[in-house]
């Protein structure tokens, strides 16, 4: 419905502007001679003005139709893509405009302005059609969408998701991205402007839907050609890899020259997804692995400080209470007797988490976080 609506509006505006331009082509010279072709204005001046107006035809048509495509992006909540396209085309346009004015004067300037608006229109139309096509594809079915968890619901994943959101914003439209260890592809929605591919061995969580993957394979032996991707994303996966150095070398291999690696890894976490849980990482461990793989320009940042880590770990104390067994139909006397205490603790934990998060700015060393983010370049 959206595609039909924007196309209809686009073609209406296009029909009107092209019709008006054709009127200028056919009758413009005569009308200008009638309006301004008297006094000191010679016929040659009138004709020159008419030719300049013809040179501006692309700006008239492209500008009007471009306002429809840009508004369509805005209507879908995407203001970033048309803005970026405008910045890129305008940057290219500036030297062309100077050269055109140098070679062709006012007429050259008019033609270059038309070319700029028409190019912008074509690019916006191309990406808008692609956006509509992508939006018609079946939605990714995710059984555990941790990317939407609130900060207190999952402090660790909240920090990771904010990192991934910034990564997605930093990538240009059309960039090729490999999500290495993607699981259910929870972050795919953040890369709708990119060519997103996902790989995972598919053994972490039995409740996850691995049907969204493009490749099912081990990360230390990926069935992907070298120099294939502009970026590799790997979040909270490295601890599950029995061969982490070999896997990071594979990430380096599949990246194009100058490609970026974006990685997160925990330093503090209970055993999870067992038996596929092998390591925890310091910043120096991450640097060693990535440097030996060949990555340069490494930037490693902590996810908060010591207070954030304590806030992150605090909900673990609830696991110390035995299950009551009420829901399963297997009552546990100790669990039932401790239910009031567990209730008090569960109400206290969020309050203490907020308090600890507020104190995190006091930790200036930032050498004891729950995990790290890393960015590097091939």
mmCIF file of C-alpha atoms in Angstrom:
data_model
loop_
_atom_site.group_PDB
_atom_site.id
_atom_site.type_symbol
_atom_site.label_atom_id
_atom_site.label_comp_id
_atom_site.label_asym_id
_atom_site.label_seq_id
_atom_site.Cartn_x
_atom_site.Cartn_y
_atom_site.Cartn_z
ATOM 1 C CA UNK A 1 0.000 0.000 0.000
ATOM 2 C CA UNK A 2 2.822 2.404 0.839
ATOM 3 C CA UNK A 3 4.634 1.612 -2.406
ATOM 4 C CA UNK A 4 1.467 2.228 -4.445
ATOM 5 C CA UNK A 5 0.759 5.486 -2.632
ATOM 6 C CA UNK A 6 4.227 6.962 -3.079
ATOM 7 C CA UNK A 7 4.448 5.805 -6.703
ATOM 8 C CA UNK A 8 1.102 7.375 -7.513
ATOM 9 C CA UNK A 9 2.153 10.671 -5.946
ATOM 10 C CA UNK A 10 5.540 10.513 -7.680
ATOM 11 C CA UNK A 11 4.052 9.931 -11.113
ATOM 12 C CA UNK A 12 1.442 12.674 -10.594
ATOM 13 C CA UNK A 13 4.137 15.187 -9.705
ATOM 14 C CA UNK A 14 6.321 13.916 -12.546
ATOM 15 C CA UNK A 15 3.515 14.218 -15.093
ATOM 16 C CA UNK A 16 2.739 17.790 -14.039
ATOM 17 C CA UNK A 17 6.355 18.981 -13.979
ATOM 18 C CA UNK A 18 7.300 17.270 -17.266
ATOM 19 C CA UNK A 19 4.178 18.728 -18.920
ATOM 20 C CA UNK A 20 5.104 22.205 -17.733
ATOM 21 C CA UNK A 21 8.659 21.704 -18.939
ATOM 22 C CA UNK A 22 7.405 20.628 -22.387
ATOM 23 C CA UNK A 23 5.337 23.808 -22.521
ATOM 24 C CA UNK A 24 8.543 25.765 -21.862
ATOM 25 C CA UNK A 25 10.306 23.778 -24.589
ATOM 26 C CA UNK A 26 7.586 24.469 -27.176
ATOM 27 C CA UNK A 27 6.311 27.900 -26.237
ATOM 28 C CA UNK A 28 8.981 29.253 -23.879
ATOM 29 C CA UNK A 29 10.868 31.324 -26.425
ATOM 30 C CA UNK A 30 7.694 32.950 -27.731
ATOM 31 C CA UNK A 31 6.330 33.663 -24.256
ATOM 32 C CA UNK A 32 9.628 35.190 -23.113
ATOM 33 C CA UNK A 33 9.757 37.368 -26.225
ATOM 34 C CA UNK A 34 6.245 38.541 -25.444
ATOM 35 C CA UNK A 35 6.998 39.209 -21.766
ATOM 36 C CA UNK A 36 10.518 40.658 -21.811
ATOM 37 C CA UNK A 37 11.513 40.924 -25.460
ATOM 38 C CA UNK A 38 11.141 44.644 -25.812
ATOM 39 C CA UNK A 39 13.140 47.762 -25.091
ATOM 40 C CA UNK A 40 16.851 47.123 -24.723
ATOM 41 C CA UNK A 41 16.346 43.321 -24.571
ATOM 42 C CA UNK A 42 17.348 41.844 -27.904
ATOM 43 C CA UNK A 43 16.045 38.568 -29.397
ATOM 44 C CA UNK A 44 19.435 36.989 -28.747
ATOM 45 C CA UNK A 45 19.109 37.777 -25.019
ATOM 46 C CA UNK A 46 15.634 36.272 -24.923
ATOM 47 C CA UNK A 47 16.845 33.123 -26.625
ATOM 48 C CA UNK A 48 19.779 32.846 -24.208
ATOM 49 C CA UNK A 49 17.367 33.117 -21.260
ATOM 50 C CA UNK A 50 15.141 30.447 -22.820
ATOM 51 C CA UNK A 51 18.090 28.085 -23.308
ATOM 52 C CA UNK A 52 19.122 28.578 -19.663
ATOM 53 C CA UNK A 53 15.573 27.723 -18.601
ATOM 54 C CA UNK A 54 15.807 24.543 -20.650
ATOM 55 C CA UNK A 55 19.094 23.753 -18.898
ATOM 56 C CA UNK A 56 17.289 24.109 -15.565
ATOM 57 C CA UNK A 57 14.578 21.665 -16.613
ATOM 58 C CA UNK A 58 16.218 18.766 -14.809
ATOM 59 C CA UNK A 59 16.381 20.795 -11.597
ATOM 60 C CA UNK A 60 12.675 21.642 -11.927
ATOM 61 C CA UNK A 61 11.558 18.058 -12.596
ATOM 62 C CA UNK A 62 14.131 16.324 -10.375
ATOM 63 C CA UNK A 63 13.600 18.745 -7.489
ATOM 64 C CA UNK A 64 9.824 18.328 -7.505
ATOM 65 C CA UNK A 65 9.907 14.532 -7.807
ATOM 66 C CA UNK A 66 12.814 14.346 -5.353
ATOM 67 C CA UNK A 67 10.702 16.083 -2.711
ATOM 68 C CA UNK A 68 8.203 13.203 -3.040
ATOM 69 C CA UNK A 69 10.847 10.475 -2.626
ATOM 70 C CA UNK A 70 12.464 12.299 0.319
ATOM 71 C CA UNK A 71 9.062 12.789 1.996
ATOM 72 C CA UNK A 72 8.361 9.089 1.500
ATOM 73 C CA UNK A 73 11.521 8.222 3.443
ATOM 74 C CA UNK A 74 10.484 10.655 6.183
ATOM 75 C CA UNK A 75 7.016 9.088 6.307
ATOM 76 C CA UNK A 76 8.667 5.736 7.068
ATOM 77 C CA UNK A 77 10.800 7.295 9.812
ATOM 78 C CA UNK A 78 14.038 7.155 7.802
ATOM 79 C CA UNK A 79 15.561 10.641 7.703
ATOM 80 C CA UNK A 80 19.165 9.447 7.646
ATOM 81 C CA UNK A 81 19.323 7.872 4.182
ATOM 82 C CA UNK A 82 18.017 10.809 2.083
ATOM 83 C CA UNK A 83 20.208 13.171 4.110
ATOM 84 C CA UNK A 84 23.302 11.053 3.454
ATOM 85 C CA UNK A 85 22.502 10.729 -0.237
ATOM 86 C CA UNK A 86 22.090 14.497 -0.462
ATOM 87 C CA UNK A 87 25.414 15.072 1.287
ATOM 88 C CA UNK A 88 27.248 12.640 -0.996
ATOM 89 C CA UNK A 89 25.778 13.970 -4.244
ATOM 90 C CA UNK A 90 26.238 17.594 -3.177
ATOM 91 C CA UNK A 91 29.881 16.950 -2.295
ATOM 92 C CA UNK A 92 30.385 15.529 -5.781
ATOM 93 C CA UNK A 93 28.359 18.373 -7.276
ATOM 94 C CA UNK A 94 30.473 21.244 -5.912
ATOM 95 C CA UNK A 95 33.610 20.665 -8.055
ATOM 96 C CA UNK A 96 31.429 19.742 -11.043
ATOM 97 C CA UNK A 97 29.486 22.977 -10.645
ATOM 98 C CA UNK A 98 32.685 25.015 -10.568
ATOM 99 C CA UNK A 99 34.022 23.242 -13.656
ATOM 100 C CA UNK A 100 30.702 23.605 -15.475
ATOM 101 C CA UNK A 101 30.571 27.337 -14.766
ATOM 102 C CA UNK A 102 34.184 27.685 -15.904
ATOM 103 C CA UNK A 103 33.501 25.891 -19.173
ATOM 104 C CA UNK A 104 29.909 26.878 -19.946
ATOM 105 C CA UNK A 105 29.094 29.923 -17.895
ATOM 106 C CA UNK A 106 25.511 30.304 -16.648
ATOM 107 C CA UNK A 107 24.264 27.596 -18.994
ATOM 108 C CA UNK A 108 26.864 25.147 -17.701
ATOM 109 C CA UNK A 109 25.834 26.000 -14.144
ATOM 110 C CA UNK A 110 22.186 25.354 -15.006
ATOM 111 C CA UNK A 111 22.931 21.982 -16.601
ATOM 112 C CA UNK A 112 25.077 20.877 -13.638
ATOM 113 C CA UNK A 113 22.282 21.848 -11.225
ATOM 114 C CA UNK A 114 19.840 19.748 -13.250
ATOM 115 C CA UNK A 115 22.243 16.808 -13.229
ATOM 116 C CA UNK A 116 22.600 17.066 -9.434
ATOM 117 C CA UNK A 117 18.828 16.995 -8.816
ATOM 118 C CA UNK A 118 18.223 14.179 -11.291
ATOM 119 C CA UNK A 119 21.028 12.044 -9.802
ATOM 120 C CA UNK A 120 19.650 12.617 -6.319
ATOM 121 C CA UNK A 121 16.184 11.595 -7.543
ATOM 122 C CA UNK A 122 17.473 8.397 -9.186
ATOM 123 C CA UNK A 123 19.415 7.348 -6.063
ATOM 124 C CA UNK A 124 16.501 8.071 -3.733
ATOM 125 C CA UNK A 125 14.116 6.166 -6.000
ATOM 126 C CA UNK A 126 16.502 3.184 -6.169
ATOM 127 C CA UNK A 127 16.885 2.919 -2.388
ATOM 128 C CA UNK A 128 13.194 3.585 -1.789
ATOM 129 C CA UNK A 129 12.250 0.704 -4.097
ATOM 130 C CA UNK A 130 14.799 -1.497 -2.340
ATOM 131 C CA UNK A 131 13.389 -0.461 1.027
ATOM 132 C CA UNK A 132 9.850 -1.359 -0.066
ATOM 133 C CA UNK A 133 11.036 -4.715 -1.417
ATOM 134 C CA UNK A 134 12.849 -5.538 1.812
ATOM 135 C CA UNK A 135 9.823 -4.536 3.900
ATOM 136 C CA UNK A 136 7.679 -7.055 1.973
ATOM 137 C CA UNK A 137 9.920 -9.960 2.897
ATOM 138 C CA UNK A 138 8.757 -12.200 5.740
ATOM 139 C CA UNK A 139 9.709 -10.809 9.128
ATOM 140 C CA UNK A 140 12.564 -12.492 10.943
ATOM 141 C CA UNK A 141 11.033 -14.799 13.554
ATOM 142 C CA UNK A 142 12.952 -14.424 16.811
ATOM 143 C CA UNK A 143 11.958 -16.436 19.864
ATOM 144 C CA UNK A 144 14.160 -14.463 22.281
ATOM 145 C CA UNK A 145 14.616 -10.902 21.005
ATOM 146 C CA UNK A 146 17.167 -9.693 23.550
ATOM 147 C CA UNK A 147 17.860 -6.623 21.400
ATOM 148 C CA UNK A 148 14.671 -5.074 22.798
ATOM 149 C CA UNK A 149 15.398 -5.731 26.488
ATOM 150 C CA UNK A 150 15.363 -2.727 28.790
ATOM 151 C CA UNK A 151 18.485 -1.700 30.676
ATOM 152 C CA UNK A 152 17.439 -3.232 34.024
ATOM 153 C CA UNK A 153 15.972 -6.285 32.321
ATOM 154 C CA UNK A 154 19.408 -7.165 30.924
ATOM 155 C CA UNK A 155 22.168 -4.644 31.650
ATOM 156 C CA UNK A 156 24.796 -6.567 29.728
ATOM 157 C CA UNK A 157 22.785 -6.981 26.558
ATOM 158 C CA UNK A 158 21.577 -3.366 26.784
ATOM 159 C CA UNK A 159 25.165 -2.120 26.493
ATOM 160 C CA UNK A 160 25.867 -4.535 23.629
ATOM 161 C CA UNK A 161 22.737 -3.429 21.759
ATOM 162 C CA UNK A 162 23.682 0.257 22.092
ATOM 163 C CA UNK A 163 27.091 -0.611 20.623
ATOM 164 C CA UNK A 164 25.483 -2.473 17.701
ATOM 165 C CA UNK A 165 23.095 0.419 17.066
ATOM 166 C CA UNK A 166 26.057 2.790 16.756
ATOM 167 C CA UNK A 167 27.798 0.321 14.447
ATOM 168 C CA UNK A 168 24.724 0.177 12.210
ATOM 169 C CA UNK A 169 24.527 3.974 12.057
ATOM 170 C CA UNK A 170 28.198 4.197 11.076
ATOM 171 C CA UNK A 171 27.808 1.951 8.017
ATOM 172 C CA UNK A 172 26.902 3.441 4.660
ATOM 173 C CA UNK A 173 23.800 2.241 2.782
ATOM 174 C CA UNK A 174 24.533 -0.868 0.778
ATOM 175 C CA UNK A 175 27.454 -1.982 2.955
ATOM 176 C CA UNK A 176 27.881 -5.757 3.182
ATOM 177 C CA UNK A 177 27.775 -7.028 6.784
ATOM 178 C CA UNK A 178 28.438 -10.504 8.161
ATOM 179 C CA UNK A 179 26.943 -11.226 11.585
ATOM 180 C CA UNK A 180 29.299 -13.913 12.863
ATOM 181 C CA UNK A 181 27.600 -15.982 15.547
ATOM 182 C CA UNK A 182 24.257 -14.343 14.789
ATOM 183 C CA UNK A 183 22.032 -16.805 16.644
ATOM 184 C CA UNK A 184 18.468 -15.843 15.742
ATOM 185 C CA UNK A 185 19.603 -12.702 13.858
ATOM 186 C CA UNK A 186 18.089 -10.371 16.468
ATOM 187 C CA UNK A 187 20.163 -7.463 15.147
ATOM 188 C CA UNK A 188 19.154 -7.893 11.505
ATOM 189 C CA UNK A 189 16.481 -5.193 11.836
ATOM 190 C CA UNK A 190 19.187 -2.606 12.611
ATOM 191 C CA UNK A 191 20.919 -3.271 9.278
ATOM 192 C CA UNK A 192 17.973 -2.854 6.904
ATOM 193 C CA UNK A 193 20.069 -0.352 4.911
ATOM 194 C CA UNK A 194 22.876 -2.894 4.465
ATOM 195 C CA UNK A 195 23.400 -6.245 2.755
ATOM 196 C CA UNK A 196 23.133 -8.373 5.894
ATOM 197 C CA UNK A 197 24.299 -12.005 6.042
ATOM 198 C CA UNK A 198 24.391 -14.255 9.105
ATOM 199 C CA UNK A 199 26.408 -17.311 10.095
ATOM 200 C CA UNK A 200 26.215 -19.518 13.192
ATOM 201 C CA UNK A 201 26.823 -23.138 14.098
ATOM 202 C CA UNK A 202 23.287 -23.276 15.508
ATOM 203 C CA UNK A 203 24.039 -25.102 18.757
ATOM 204 C CA UNK A 204 23.862 -22.402 21.445
ATOM 205 C CA UNK A 205 20.247 -22.344 22.632
ATOM 206 C CA UNK A 206 17.758 -25.098 21.860
ATOM 207 C CA UNK A 207 14.860 -22.603 22.033
ATOM 208 C CA UNK A 208 16.313 -20.292 19.374
ATOM 209 C CA UNK A 209 15.173 -20.185 15.770
ATOM 210 C CA UNK A 210 18.196 -20.743 13.549
ATOM 211 C CA UNK A 211 16.125 -20.693 10.370
ATOM 212 C CA UNK A 212 17.106 -17.066 9.720
ATOM 213 C CA UNK A 213 20.755 -17.929 9.037
ATOM 214 C CA UNK A 214 22.413 -17.662 5.635
ATOM 215 C CA UNK A 215 25.244 -20.028 6.606
ATOM 216 C CA UNK A 216 25.301 -22.811 9.200
ATOM 217 C CA UNK A 217 28.972 -23.442 9.897
ATOM 218 C CA UNK A 218 31.769 -23.072 12.444
ATOM 219 C CA UNK A 219 33.378 -19.625 12.562
ATOM 220 C CA UNK A 220 36.898 -21.063 12.388
ATOM 221 C CA UNK A 221 36.113 -22.567 8.967
ATOM 222 C CA UNK A 222 33.577 -20.327 7.219
ATOM 223 C CA UNK A 223 32.343 -21.355 3.737
ATOM 224 C CA UNK A 224 32.737 -17.782 2.470
ATOM 225 C CA UNK A 225 35.084 -16.379 -0.137
ATOM 226 C CA UNK A 226 37.881 -14.072 0.954
ATOM 227 C CA UNK A 227 37.436 -10.290 0.748
ATOM 228 C CA UNK A 228 33.630 -10.543 0.705
ATOM 229 C CA UNK A 229 32.365 -8.135 3.389
ATOM 230 C CA UNK A 230 32.728 -4.490 4.355
ATOM 231 C CA UNK A 231 32.126 -5.276 8.035
ATOM 232 C CA UNK A 232 31.982 -8.232 10.405
ATOM 233 C CA UNK A 233 29.861 -8.070 13.549
ATOM 234 C CA UNK A 234 30.523 -10.550 16.357
ATOM 235 C CA UNK A 235 28.655 -9.945 19.630
ATOM 236 C CA UNK A 236 29.023 -12.046 22.788
ATOM 237 C CA UNK A 237 30.236 -15.006 20.731
ATOM 238 C CA UNK A 238 33.971 -15.238 21.286
ATOM 239 C CA UNK A 239 33.575 -16.925 24.676
ATOM 240 C CA UNK A 240 31.669 -19.763 22.956
ATOM 241 C CA UNK A 241 34.364 -20.476 20.387
ATOM 242 C CA UNK A 242 36.715 -23.329 21.162
ATOM 243 C CA UNK A 243 39.097 -21.927 18.535
ATOM 244 C CA UNK A 244 38.855 -18.161 19.005
ATOM 245 C CA UNK A 245 42.183 -17.221 17.364
ATOM 246 C CA UNK A 246 41.401 -19.245 14.268
ATOM 247 C CA UNK A 247 37.888 -17.774 14.153
ATOM 248 C CA UNK A 248 39.099 -14.171 14.312
ATOM 249 C CA UNK A 249 41.620 -14.959 11.558
ATOM 250 C CA UNK A 250 38.676 -16.177 9.460
ATOM 251 C CA UNK A 251 36.862 -12.915 10.121
ATOM 252 C CA UNK A 252 39.951 -11.102 8.897
ATOM 253 C CA UNK A 253 40.019 -13.281 5.773
ATOM 254 C CA UNK A 254 36.399 -12.644 4.713
ATOM 255 C CA UNK A 255 36.725 -8.879 5.194
ATOM 256 C CA UNK A 256 37.560 -6.673 2.245
ATOM 257 C CA UNK A 257 40.761 -4.610 2.500
ATOM 258 C CA UNK A 258 39.968 -1.740 4.851
ATOM 259 C CA UNK A 259 36.953 -3.617 6.216
ATOM 260 C CA UNK A 260 35.904 -3.203 9.844
ATOM 261 C CA UNK A 261 35.577 -5.697 12.679
ATOM 262 C CA UNK A 262 33.065 -4.905 15.439
ATOM 263 C CA UNK A 263 33.245 -7.309 18.355
ATOM 264 C CA UNK A 264 32.028 -7.614 21.946
ATOM 265 C CA UNK A 265 33.072 -10.158 24.584
ATOM 266 C CA UNK A 266 32.386 -10.656 28.301
ATOM 267 C CA UNK A 267 34.907 -10.567 31.096
ATOM 268 C CA UNK A 268 32.364 -11.507 33.758
ATOM 269 C CA UNK A 269 29.571 -14.002 33.138
ATOM 270 C CA UNK A 270 28.277 -17.204 34.632
ATOM 271 C CA UNK A 271 28.527 -20.377 32.590
ATOM 272 C CA UNK A 272 25.878 -20.359 29.881
ATOM 273 C CA UNK A 273 24.961 -22.238 26.708
ATOM 274 C CA UNK A 274 26.896 -25.161 28.173
ATOM 275 C CA UNK A 275 28.881 -27.079 27.108
ATOM 276 C CA UNK A 276 29.710 -24.420 24.496
ATOM 277 C CA UNK A 277 31.204 -21.923 26.945
ATOM 278 C CA UNK A 278 34.996 -21.802 26.977
ATOM 279 C CA UNK A 279 36.593 -18.419 27.785
ATOM 280 C CA UNK A 280 36.336 -14.945 29.346
ATOM 281 C CA UNK A 281 38.428 -12.028 28.061
ATOM 282 C CA UNK A 282 40.443 -9.117 29.343
ATOM 283 C CA UNK A 283 41.121 -6.171 27.058
ATOM 284 C CA UNK A 284 44.678 -7.443 26.593
ATOM 285 C CA UNK A 285 43.444 -10.864 25.552
ATOM 286 C CA UNK A 286 41.177 -9.335 22.914
ATOM 287 C CA UNK A 287 43.981 -7.123 21.656
ATOM 288 C CA UNK A 288 46.355 -10.094 21.390
ATOM 289 C CA UNK A 289 43.889 -12.212 19.408
ATOM 290 C CA UNK A 290 42.954 -9.419 16.997
ATOM 291 C CA UNK A 291 46.495 -8.142 16.465
ATOM 292 C CA UNK A 292 47.765 -11.650 15.699
ATOM 293 C CA UNK A 293 44.945 -12.021 13.175
ATOM 294 C CA UNK A 294 46.219 -8.886 11.435
ATOM 295 C CA UNK A 295 43.776 -6.211 12.573
ATOM 296 C CA UNK A 296 44.976 -2.622 12.997
ATOM 297 C CA UNK A 297 43.624 0.567 14.555
ATOM 298 C CA UNK A 298 42.130 -1.365 17.470
ATOM 299 C CA UNK A 299 39.839 0.565 19.788
ATOM 300 C CA UNK A 300 38.752 -1.309 22.927
ATOM 301 C CA UNK A 301 36.208 0.214 25.306
ATOM 302 C CA UNK A 302 34.778 -1.134 28.584
ATOM 303 C CA UNK A 303 31.068 -1.629 29.077
ATOM 304 C CA UNK A 304 30.794 0.552 32.158
ATOM 305 C CA UNK A 305 32.960 0.174 35.230
ATOM 306 C CA UNK A 306 33.021 -1.846 38.423
ATOM 307 C CA UNK A 307 29.670 -0.523 39.673
ATOM 308 C CA UNK A 308 27.971 -1.430 36.393
ATOM 309 C CA UNK A 309 29.421 -4.935 36.630
ATOM 310 C CA UNK A 310 28.016 -5.337 40.137
ATOM 311 C CA UNK A 311 24.629 -4.109 38.966
ATOM 312 C CA UNK A 312 24.857 -6.557 36.071
ATOM 313 C CA UNK A 313 25.733 -9.501 38.338
ATOM 314 C CA UNK A 314 23.246 -8.734 41.115
ATOM 315 C CA UNK A 315 20.272 -10.683 39.670
ATOM 316 C CA UNK A 316 22.374 -13.830 39.967
ATOM 317 C CA UNK A 317 21.647 -13.929 43.703
ATOM 318 C CA UNK A 318 18.067 -14.931 42.883
ATOM 319 C CA UNK A 319 19.361 -18.168 41.389
ATOM 320 C CA UNK A 320 20.621 -19.161 44.855
ATOM 321 C CA UNK A 321 17.035 -19.722 46.012
ATOM 322 C CA UNK A 322 15.670 -23.231 45.411
ATOM 323 C CA UNK A 323 12.689 -23.503 43.061
ATOM 324 C CA UNK A 324 9.311 -23.742 44.764
ATOM 325 C CA UNK A 325 8.124 -26.345 42.261
ATOM 326 C CA UNK A 326 4.585 -24.946 42.311
ATOM 327 C CA UNK A 327 4.366 -24.397 38.548
ATOM 328 C CA UNK A 328 5.775 -27.814 37.681
ATOM 329 C CA UNK A 329 3.568 -29.645 40.153
ATOM 330 C CA UNK A 330 6.579 -30.842 42.165
ATOM 331 C CA UNK A 331 6.483 -28.794 45.392
ATOM 332 C CA UNK A 332 9.770 -28.103 47.161
ATOM 333 C CA UNK A 333 9.313 -27.375 50.857
ATOM 334 C CA UNK A 334 12.489 -25.273 51.158
ATOM 335 C CA UNK A 335 11.608 -23.311 48.037
ATOM 336 C CA UNK A 336 8.079 -22.602 49.285
ATOM 337 C CA UNK A 337 9.287 -21.506 52.745
ATOM 338 C CA UNK A 338 11.840 -19.148 51.189
ATOM 339 C CA UNK A 339 9.352 -17.560 48.755
ATOM 340 C CA UNK A 340 8.736 -14.486 50.989
ATOM 341 C CA UNK A 341 12.490 -13.889 51.277
ATOM 342 C CA UNK A 342 12.904 -14.354 47.531
ATOM 343 C CA UNK A 343 10.116 -11.839 46.906
ATOM 344 C CA UNK A 344 11.801 -9.232 49.114
ATOM 345 C CA UNK A 345 15.151 -9.803 47.396
ATOM 346 C CA UNK A 346 13.600 -9.616 43.917
ATOM 347 C CA UNK A 347 12.054 -6.247 44.818
ATOM 348 C CA UNK A 348 15.325 -4.985 46.311
ATOM 349 C CA UNK A 349 17.585 -5.974 43.418
ATOM 350 C CA UNK A 350 16.270 -3.388 40.891
ATOM 351 C CA UNK A 351 16.632 -0.620 43.470
ATOM 352 C CA UNK A 352 20.238 -1.575 44.200
ATOM 353 C CA UNK A 353 20.928 -1.874 40.467
ATOM 354 C CA UNK A 354 19.758 1.710 39.900
ATOM 355 C CA UNK A 355 21.895 2.863 42.820
ATOM 356 C CA UNK A 356 25.006 1.074 41.535
ATOM 357 C CA UNK A 357 24.511 2.386 37.997
ATOM 358 C CA UNK A 358 24.322 5.905 39.388
ATOM 359 C CA UNK A 359 27.660 5.374 41.174
ATOM 360 C CA UNK A 360 29.450 4.051 38.104
ATOM 361 C CA UNK A 361 30.943 7.457 37.224
ATOM 362 C CA UNK A 362 33.052 7.165 40.390
ATOM 363 C CA UNK A 363 35.061 4.339 38.833
ATOM 364 C CA UNK A 364 37.740 6.114 36.811
ATOM 365 C CA UNK A 365 39.972 3.094 36.152
ATOM 366 C CA UNK A 366 37.341 1.150 34.154
ATOM 367 C CA UNK A 367 39.488 -1.995 34.304
ATOM 368 C CA UNK A 368 36.883 -4.257 35.903
ATOM 369 C CA UNK A 369 33.812 -4.115 33.610
ATOM 370 C CA UNK A 370 31.514 -6.990 32.750
ATOM 371 C CA UNK A 371 32.762 -6.876 29.152
ATOM 372 C CA UNK A 372 34.304 -4.989 26.265
ATOM 373 C CA UNK A 373 33.598 -3.641 22.818
ATOM 374 C CA UNK A 374 36.270 -3.692 20.132
ATOM 375 C CA UNK A 375 36.559 -2.069 16.732
ATOM 376 C CA UNK A 376 39.399 -2.777 14.314
ATOM 377 C CA UNK A 377 40.302 -2.474 10.654
ATOM 378 C CA UNK A 378 41.781 -4.927 8.162
#
